[in-house]
Short mmCIF file of C-alpha atoms and ligand atoms in Angstrom, two decimals:
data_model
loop_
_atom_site.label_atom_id
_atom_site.label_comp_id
_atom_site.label_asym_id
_atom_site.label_seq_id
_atom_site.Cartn_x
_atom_site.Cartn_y
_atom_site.Cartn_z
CA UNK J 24 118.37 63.60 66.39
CA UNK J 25 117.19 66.78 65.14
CA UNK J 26 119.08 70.24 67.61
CA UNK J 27 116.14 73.00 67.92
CA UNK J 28 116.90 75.80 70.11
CA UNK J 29 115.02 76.89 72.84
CA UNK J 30 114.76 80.52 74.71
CA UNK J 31 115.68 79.40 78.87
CA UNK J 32 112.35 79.56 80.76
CA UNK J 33 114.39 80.86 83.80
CA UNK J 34 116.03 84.06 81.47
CA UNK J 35 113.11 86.46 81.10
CA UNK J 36 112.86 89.57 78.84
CA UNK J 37 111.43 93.15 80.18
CA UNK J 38 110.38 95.41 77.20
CA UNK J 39 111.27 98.79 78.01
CA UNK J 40 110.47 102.24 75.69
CA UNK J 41 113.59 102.39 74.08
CA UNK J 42 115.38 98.99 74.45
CA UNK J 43 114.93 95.26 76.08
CA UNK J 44 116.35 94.00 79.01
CA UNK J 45 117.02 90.12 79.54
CA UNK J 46 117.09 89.42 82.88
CA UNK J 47 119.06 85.85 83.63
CA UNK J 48 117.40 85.36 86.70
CA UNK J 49 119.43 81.77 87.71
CA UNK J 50 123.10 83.74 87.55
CA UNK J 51 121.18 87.14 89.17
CA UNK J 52 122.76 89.01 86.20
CA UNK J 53 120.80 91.19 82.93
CA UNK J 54 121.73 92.51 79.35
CA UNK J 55 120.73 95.29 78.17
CA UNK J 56 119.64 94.26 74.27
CA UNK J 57 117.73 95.93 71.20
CA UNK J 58 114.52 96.71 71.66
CA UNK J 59 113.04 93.73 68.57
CA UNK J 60 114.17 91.12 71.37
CA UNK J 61 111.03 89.18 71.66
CA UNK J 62 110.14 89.07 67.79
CA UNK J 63 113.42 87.72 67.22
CA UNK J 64 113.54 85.05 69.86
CA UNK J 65 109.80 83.59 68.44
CA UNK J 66 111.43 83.73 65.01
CA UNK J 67 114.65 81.78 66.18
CA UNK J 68 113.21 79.31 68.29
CA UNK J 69 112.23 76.41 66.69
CA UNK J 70 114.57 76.21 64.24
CA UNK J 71 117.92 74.44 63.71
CA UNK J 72 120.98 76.96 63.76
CA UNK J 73 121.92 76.15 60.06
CA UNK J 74 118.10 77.18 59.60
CA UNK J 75 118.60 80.12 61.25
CA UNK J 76 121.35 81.07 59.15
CA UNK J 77 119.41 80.77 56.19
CA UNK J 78 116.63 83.18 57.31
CA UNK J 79 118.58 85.55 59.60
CA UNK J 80 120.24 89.07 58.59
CA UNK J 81 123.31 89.04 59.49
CA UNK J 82 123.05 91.39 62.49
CA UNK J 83 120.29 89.00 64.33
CA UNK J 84 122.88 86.44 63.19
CA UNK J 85 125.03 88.00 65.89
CA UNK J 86 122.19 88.39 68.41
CA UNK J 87 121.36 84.69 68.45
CA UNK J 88 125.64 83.59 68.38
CA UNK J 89 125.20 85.85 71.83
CA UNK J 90 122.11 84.11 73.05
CA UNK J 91 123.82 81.04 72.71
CA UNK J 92 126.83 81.87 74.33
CA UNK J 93 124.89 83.31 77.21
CA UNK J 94 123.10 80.30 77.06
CA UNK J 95 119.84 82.18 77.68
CA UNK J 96 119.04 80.19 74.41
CA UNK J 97 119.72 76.33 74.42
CA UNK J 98 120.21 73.87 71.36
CA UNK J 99 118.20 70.86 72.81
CA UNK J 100 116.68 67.16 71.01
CA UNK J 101 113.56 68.58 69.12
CA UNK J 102 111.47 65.58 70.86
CA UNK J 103 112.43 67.66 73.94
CA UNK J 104 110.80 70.81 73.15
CA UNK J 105 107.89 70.55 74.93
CA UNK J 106 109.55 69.25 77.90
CA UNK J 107 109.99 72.45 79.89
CA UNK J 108 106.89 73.79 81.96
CA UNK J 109 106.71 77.35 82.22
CA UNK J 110 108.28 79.37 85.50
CA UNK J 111 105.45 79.41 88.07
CA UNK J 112 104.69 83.14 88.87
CA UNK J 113 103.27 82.36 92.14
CA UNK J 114 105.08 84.38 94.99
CA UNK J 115 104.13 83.31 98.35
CA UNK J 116 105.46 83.50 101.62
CA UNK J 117 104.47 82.66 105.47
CA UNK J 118 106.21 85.47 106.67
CA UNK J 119 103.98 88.41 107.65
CA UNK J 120 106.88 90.99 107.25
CA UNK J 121 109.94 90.22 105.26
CA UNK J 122 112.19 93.54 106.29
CA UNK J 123 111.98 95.92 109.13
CA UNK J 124 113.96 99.33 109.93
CA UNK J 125 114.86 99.52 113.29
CA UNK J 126 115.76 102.90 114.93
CA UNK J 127 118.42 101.72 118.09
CA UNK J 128 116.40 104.45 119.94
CA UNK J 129 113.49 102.05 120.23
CA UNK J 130 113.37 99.48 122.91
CA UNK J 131 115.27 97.04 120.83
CA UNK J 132 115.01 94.24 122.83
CA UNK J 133 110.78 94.63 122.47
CA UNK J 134 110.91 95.12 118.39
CA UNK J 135 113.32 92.26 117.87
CA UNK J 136 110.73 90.10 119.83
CA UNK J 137 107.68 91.23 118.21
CA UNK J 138 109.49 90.53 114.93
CA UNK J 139 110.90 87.02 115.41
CA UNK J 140 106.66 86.63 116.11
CA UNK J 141 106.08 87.90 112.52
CA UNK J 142 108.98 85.77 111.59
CA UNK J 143 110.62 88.38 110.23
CA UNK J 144 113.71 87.48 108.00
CA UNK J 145 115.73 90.79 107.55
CA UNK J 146 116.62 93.82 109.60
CA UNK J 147 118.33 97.04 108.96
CA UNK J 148 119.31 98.71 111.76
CA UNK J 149 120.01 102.24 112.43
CA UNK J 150 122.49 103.02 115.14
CA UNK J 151 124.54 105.96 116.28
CA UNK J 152 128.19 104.82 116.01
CA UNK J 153 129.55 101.59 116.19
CA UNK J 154 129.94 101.14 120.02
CA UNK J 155 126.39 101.59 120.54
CA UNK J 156 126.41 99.08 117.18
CA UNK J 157 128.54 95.96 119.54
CA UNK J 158 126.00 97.12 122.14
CA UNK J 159 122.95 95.70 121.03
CA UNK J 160 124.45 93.25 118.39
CA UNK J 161 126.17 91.46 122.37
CA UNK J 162 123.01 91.85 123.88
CA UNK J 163 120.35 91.10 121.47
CA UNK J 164 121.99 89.70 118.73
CA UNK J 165 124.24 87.14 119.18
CA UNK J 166 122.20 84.56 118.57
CA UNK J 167 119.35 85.21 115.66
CA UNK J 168 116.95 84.10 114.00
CA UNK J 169 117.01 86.57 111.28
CA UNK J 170 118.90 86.03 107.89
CA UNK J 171 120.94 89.06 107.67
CA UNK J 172 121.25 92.15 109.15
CA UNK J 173 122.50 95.86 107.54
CA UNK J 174 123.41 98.51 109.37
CA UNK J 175 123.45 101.90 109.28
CA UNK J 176 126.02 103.82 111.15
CA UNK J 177 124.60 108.12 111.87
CA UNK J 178 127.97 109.28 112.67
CA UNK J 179 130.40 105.81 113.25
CA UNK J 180 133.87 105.35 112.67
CA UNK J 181 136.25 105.91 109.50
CA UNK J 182 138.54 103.02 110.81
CA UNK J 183 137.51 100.43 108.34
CA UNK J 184 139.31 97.77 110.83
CA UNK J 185 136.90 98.13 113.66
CA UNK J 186 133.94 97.67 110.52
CA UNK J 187 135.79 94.62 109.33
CA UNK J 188 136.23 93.37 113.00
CA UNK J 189 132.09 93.39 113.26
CA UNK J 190 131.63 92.28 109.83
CA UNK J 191 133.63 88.71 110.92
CA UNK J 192 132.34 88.37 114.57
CA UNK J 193 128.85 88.94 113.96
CA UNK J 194 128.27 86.80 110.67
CA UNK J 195 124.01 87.52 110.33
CA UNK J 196 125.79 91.68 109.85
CA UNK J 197 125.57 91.77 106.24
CA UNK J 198 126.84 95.10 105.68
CA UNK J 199 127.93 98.29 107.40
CA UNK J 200 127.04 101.44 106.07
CA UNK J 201 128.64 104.82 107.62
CA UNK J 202 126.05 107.48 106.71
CA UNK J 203 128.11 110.82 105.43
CA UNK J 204 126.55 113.21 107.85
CA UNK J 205 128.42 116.11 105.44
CA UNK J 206 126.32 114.68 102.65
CA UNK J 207 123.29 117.13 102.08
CA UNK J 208 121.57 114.99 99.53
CA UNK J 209 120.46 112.54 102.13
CA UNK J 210 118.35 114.67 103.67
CA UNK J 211 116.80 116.46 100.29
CA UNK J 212 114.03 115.34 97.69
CA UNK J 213 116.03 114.10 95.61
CA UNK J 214 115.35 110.41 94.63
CA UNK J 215 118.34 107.99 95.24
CA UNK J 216 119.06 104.57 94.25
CA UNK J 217 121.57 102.90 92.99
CA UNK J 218 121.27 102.05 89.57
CA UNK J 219 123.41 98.87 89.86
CA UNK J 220 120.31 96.20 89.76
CA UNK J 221 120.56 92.94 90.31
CA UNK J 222 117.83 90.10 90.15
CA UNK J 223 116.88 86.70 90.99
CA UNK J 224 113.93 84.26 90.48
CA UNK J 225 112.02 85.32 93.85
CA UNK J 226 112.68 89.02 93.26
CA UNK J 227 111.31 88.71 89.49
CA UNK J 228 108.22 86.71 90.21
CA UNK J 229 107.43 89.05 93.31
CA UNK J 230 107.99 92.29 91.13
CA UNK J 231 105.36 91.00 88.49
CA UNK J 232 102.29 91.63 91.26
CA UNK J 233 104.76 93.61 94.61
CA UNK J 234 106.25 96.28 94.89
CA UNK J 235 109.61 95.32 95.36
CA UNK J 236 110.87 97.87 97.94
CA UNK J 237 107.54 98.49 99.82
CA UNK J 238 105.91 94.62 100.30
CA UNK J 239 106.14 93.58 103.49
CA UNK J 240 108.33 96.07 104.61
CA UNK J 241 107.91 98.02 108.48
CA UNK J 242 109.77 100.92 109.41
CA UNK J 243 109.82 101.89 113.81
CA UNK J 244 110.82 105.44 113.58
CA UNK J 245 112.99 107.38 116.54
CA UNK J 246 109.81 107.69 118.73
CA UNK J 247 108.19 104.71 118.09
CA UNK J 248 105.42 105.24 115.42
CA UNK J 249 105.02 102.53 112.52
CA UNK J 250 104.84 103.19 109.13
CA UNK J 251 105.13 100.78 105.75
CA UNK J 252 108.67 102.60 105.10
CA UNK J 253 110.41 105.49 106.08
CA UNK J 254 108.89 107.33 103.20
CA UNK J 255 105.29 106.60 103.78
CA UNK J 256 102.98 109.28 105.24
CA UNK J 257 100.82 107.01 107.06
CA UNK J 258 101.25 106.42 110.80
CA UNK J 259 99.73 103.03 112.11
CA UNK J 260 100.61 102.84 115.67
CA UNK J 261 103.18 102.87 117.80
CA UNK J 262 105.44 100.36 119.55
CA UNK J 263 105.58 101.97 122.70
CA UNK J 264 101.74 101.46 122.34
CA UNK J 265 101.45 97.50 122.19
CA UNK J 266 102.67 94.45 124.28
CA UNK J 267 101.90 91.94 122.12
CA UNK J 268 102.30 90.30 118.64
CA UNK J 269 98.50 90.00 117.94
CA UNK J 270 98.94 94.03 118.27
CA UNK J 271 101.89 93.79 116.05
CA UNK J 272 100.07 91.39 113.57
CA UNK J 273 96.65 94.01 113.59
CA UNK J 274 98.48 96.60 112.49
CA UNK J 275 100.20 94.75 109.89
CA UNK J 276 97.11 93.52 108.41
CA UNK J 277 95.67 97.08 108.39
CA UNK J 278 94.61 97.56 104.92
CA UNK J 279 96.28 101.03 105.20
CA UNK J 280 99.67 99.93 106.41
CA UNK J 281 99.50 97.24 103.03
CA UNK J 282 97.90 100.10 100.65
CA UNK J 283 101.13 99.97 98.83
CA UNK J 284 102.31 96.76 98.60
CA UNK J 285 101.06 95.35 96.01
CA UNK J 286 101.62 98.56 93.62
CA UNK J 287 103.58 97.16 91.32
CA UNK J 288 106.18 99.09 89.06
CA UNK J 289 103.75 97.86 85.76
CA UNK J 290 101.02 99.87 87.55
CA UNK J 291 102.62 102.92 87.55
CA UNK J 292 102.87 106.06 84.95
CA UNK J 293 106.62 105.53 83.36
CA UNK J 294 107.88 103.02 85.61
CA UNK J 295 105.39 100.64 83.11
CA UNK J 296 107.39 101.42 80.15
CA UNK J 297 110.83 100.85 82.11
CA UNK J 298 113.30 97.81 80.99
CA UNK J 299 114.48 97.90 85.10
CA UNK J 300 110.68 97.28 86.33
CA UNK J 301 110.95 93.89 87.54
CA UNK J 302 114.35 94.76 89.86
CA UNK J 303 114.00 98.35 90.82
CA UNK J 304 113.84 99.14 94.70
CA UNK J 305 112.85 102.91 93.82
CA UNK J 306 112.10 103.99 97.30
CA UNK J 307 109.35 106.52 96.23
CA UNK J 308 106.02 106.37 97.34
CA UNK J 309 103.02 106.13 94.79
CA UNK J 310 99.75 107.84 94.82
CA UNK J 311 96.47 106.89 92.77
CA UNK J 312 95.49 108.93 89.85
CA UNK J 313 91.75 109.27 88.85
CA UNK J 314 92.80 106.84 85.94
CA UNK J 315 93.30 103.83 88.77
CA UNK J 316 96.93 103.86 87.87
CA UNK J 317 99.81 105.55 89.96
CA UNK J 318 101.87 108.69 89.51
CA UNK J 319 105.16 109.60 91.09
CA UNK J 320 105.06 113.47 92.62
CA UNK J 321 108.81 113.69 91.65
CA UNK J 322 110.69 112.34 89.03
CA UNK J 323 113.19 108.95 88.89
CA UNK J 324 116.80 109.57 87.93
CA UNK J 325 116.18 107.46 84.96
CA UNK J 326 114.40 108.47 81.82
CA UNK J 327 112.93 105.48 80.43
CA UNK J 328 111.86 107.00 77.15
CA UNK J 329 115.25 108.22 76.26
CA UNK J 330 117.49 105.30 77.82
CA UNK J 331 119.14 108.09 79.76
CA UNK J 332 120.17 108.29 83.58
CA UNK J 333 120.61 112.13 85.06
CA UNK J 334 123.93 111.93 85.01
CA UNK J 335 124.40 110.74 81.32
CA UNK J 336 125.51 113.12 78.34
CA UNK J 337 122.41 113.85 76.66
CA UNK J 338 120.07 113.11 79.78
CA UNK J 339 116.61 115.03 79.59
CA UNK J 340 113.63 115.23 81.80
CA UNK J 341 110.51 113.79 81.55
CA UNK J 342 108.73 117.11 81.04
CA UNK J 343 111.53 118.09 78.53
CA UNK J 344 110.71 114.91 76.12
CA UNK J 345 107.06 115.49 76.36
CA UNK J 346 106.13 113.38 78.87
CA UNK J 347 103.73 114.24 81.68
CA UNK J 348 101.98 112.16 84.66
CA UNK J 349 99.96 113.23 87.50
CA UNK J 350 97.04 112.36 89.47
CA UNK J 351 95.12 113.14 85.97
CA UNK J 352 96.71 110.49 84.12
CA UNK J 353 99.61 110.31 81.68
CA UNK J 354 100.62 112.00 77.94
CA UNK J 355 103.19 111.18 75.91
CA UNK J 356 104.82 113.14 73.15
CA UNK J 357 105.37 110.31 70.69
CA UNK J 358 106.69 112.30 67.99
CA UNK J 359 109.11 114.76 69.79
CA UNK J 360 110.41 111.80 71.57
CA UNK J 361 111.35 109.67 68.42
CA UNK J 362 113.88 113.03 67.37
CA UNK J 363 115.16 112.94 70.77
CA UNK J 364 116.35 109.25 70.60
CA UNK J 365 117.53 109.91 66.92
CA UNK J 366 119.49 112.42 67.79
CA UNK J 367 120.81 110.77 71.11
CA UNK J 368 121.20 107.24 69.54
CA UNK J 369 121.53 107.38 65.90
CA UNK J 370 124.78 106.73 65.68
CA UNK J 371 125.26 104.55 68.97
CA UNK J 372 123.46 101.62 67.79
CA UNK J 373 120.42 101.63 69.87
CA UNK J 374 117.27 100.67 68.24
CA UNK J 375 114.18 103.22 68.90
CA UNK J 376 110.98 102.65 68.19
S1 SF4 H 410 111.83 104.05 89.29
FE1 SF4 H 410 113.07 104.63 87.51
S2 SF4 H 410 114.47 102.90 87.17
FE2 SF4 H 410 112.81 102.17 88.49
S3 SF4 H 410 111.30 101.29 87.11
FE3 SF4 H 410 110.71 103.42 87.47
S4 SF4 H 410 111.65 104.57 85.80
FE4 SF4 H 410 112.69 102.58 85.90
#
């Protein structure tokens, strides 16, 4: 019988500015690839390899030898072709809240309550050091409902022994961050994240309509008051204010506590034209410009439109290549742009438009 190929329905591509990015959502890995991706795959797939040969140049001749070996493209029975339905991009879930930020100067014992009502599935929680950590994981935590549980440590221990000791008693503890207290840029503007993505099917299809770090998110600051995320601006309540989950549950549904959630990264000025889109937890809050899409008041430590992070040789700002957004809307320097990448790129092999 006749071997087609066929592009995976489960390995997805995200067109960015200057380049692609597949994203194999099954093995939670991506590739970054040339930025022709998606005209290539419709002109490979279809066809027989020894077809392919015949019609490729030899450089897409190389891309589709990867695909293969990645097996994000599949040699399958032609009669089989049709015989995939396409990945459902429905994202749905009971839970009302999905991850909350404790602060261990709340009344714990209330917020974890409140939250099993929500069924709430993660937790970070933000303790002093790691006795007061054993504390409240003895007393509250010992037996959980809640998938996983990271924690942040204000000024805990260097002895990676007493982490590791938590880390294997308490298995729902995740992870165990020690915050560096010397570390200045945690309490500046700047915008951190890491830039080591990652993805998976419910991430992806929740990025295409979510915004991936703020969706059902809830943040119970040192005193109490309940925001979205510890970047929001918005105050909805306070814990020390409520006694019951209904209470919780109104606030939740407050249409100002969800204003961001479902500002998506395609809705936003740059972030739209970004190949990391559908996996980036950019903590940053957006605001609406008169255009009904959203702006960023400070700049991402990746520049989309030159491929570049801030800390890369040849990195340039936004405002540098021409490109400005704000709550009047967004302008692009095409042309200045396109010298940019020739100049940065020419000569590594990355495509430009
Ligand atoms: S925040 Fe930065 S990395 Fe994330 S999508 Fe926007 S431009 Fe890309």
């Amino acid at each position: 019988m006749k071997q087609v190929l066929k592009w995976c329905e489960e390995v997805k591509i995200i067109e960015g500015y200057v380049r692609n990015c597949v994203y194999d959502l099954p093995r939670k890995k991506y590739e970054l690839v040339s930025s022709n991706c998606n005209n290539l795959i419709k002109l490979m797939e279809g066809n027989t390899i020894t077809e392919n040969l015949a019609i490729l140049s030899s450089e897409n001749v190389e891309w589709m030898f990867f695909f293969l070996s990645e097996e994000y493209l599949l040699e399958i029975p032609e009669l089989f072709r049709e015989n995939f339905p396409p990945l459902s991009m429905s994202w749905e879930t009971p839970n009302s809240i999905n991850n909350a930020i404790i602060h261990s100067k709340n009344d714990v014992s209330k917020v974890i309550s409140l939250l099993n009502s929500v069924v709430c599935k993660h937790i970070q929680l933000i303790c002093e050091n790691e006795k007061e950590l054993i504390l409240i994981l003895d007393k509250y935590l010992r037996r959980t409902n809640f998938h996983s549980i990271e924690v942040i440590l204000l000024s805990g221990t260097a002895d990676n022994t007493i982490l590791d000791e938590i880390l294997e008693e308490y298995i729902v503890v995740s992870n165990i961050v020690v915050q560096d207290t010397n570390d200045k840029s945690k309490s500046s503007e700047k915008v951190y994240f890491s830039p080591f993505f990652t993805t998976n099917i419910d991430m992806y299809i929740e990025s295409q309509n979510l915004n991936l770090y703020l969706n059902k998110k809830i943040y119970f600051d040192e005193i109490g008051n309940i925001k979205n995320a510890p970047e929001s601006e918005d105050i909805i309540g306070n814990i020390n204010e409520i006694s019951s989950s209904e209470e919780l549950k109104a606030i939740i549904e407050n249409k100002n506590f969800q204003k961001h959630w479902n500002v998506s990264k395609s809705k936003c000025f740059i972030c739209s034209d970004c190949e990391f889109r559908s996996m980036c937890f950019d903590k940053r809050i957006p605001y609406e410009a008169l255009t009904g899409s959203y702006f960023y008041k400070n700049e991402c430590e990746y520049n989309p439109y030159i491929a570049k992070w801030k800390d890369d040789e040849g990195y340039q700002t936004l405002e540098e290549c021409g490109v400005i957004s704000n709550e009047n809307g967004f302008s692009i320097n095409h042309e200045k742009i396109a010298k940019i990448n020739a100049l940065l790129w020419s000569e590594e092999g990355v495509e430009t438009e």
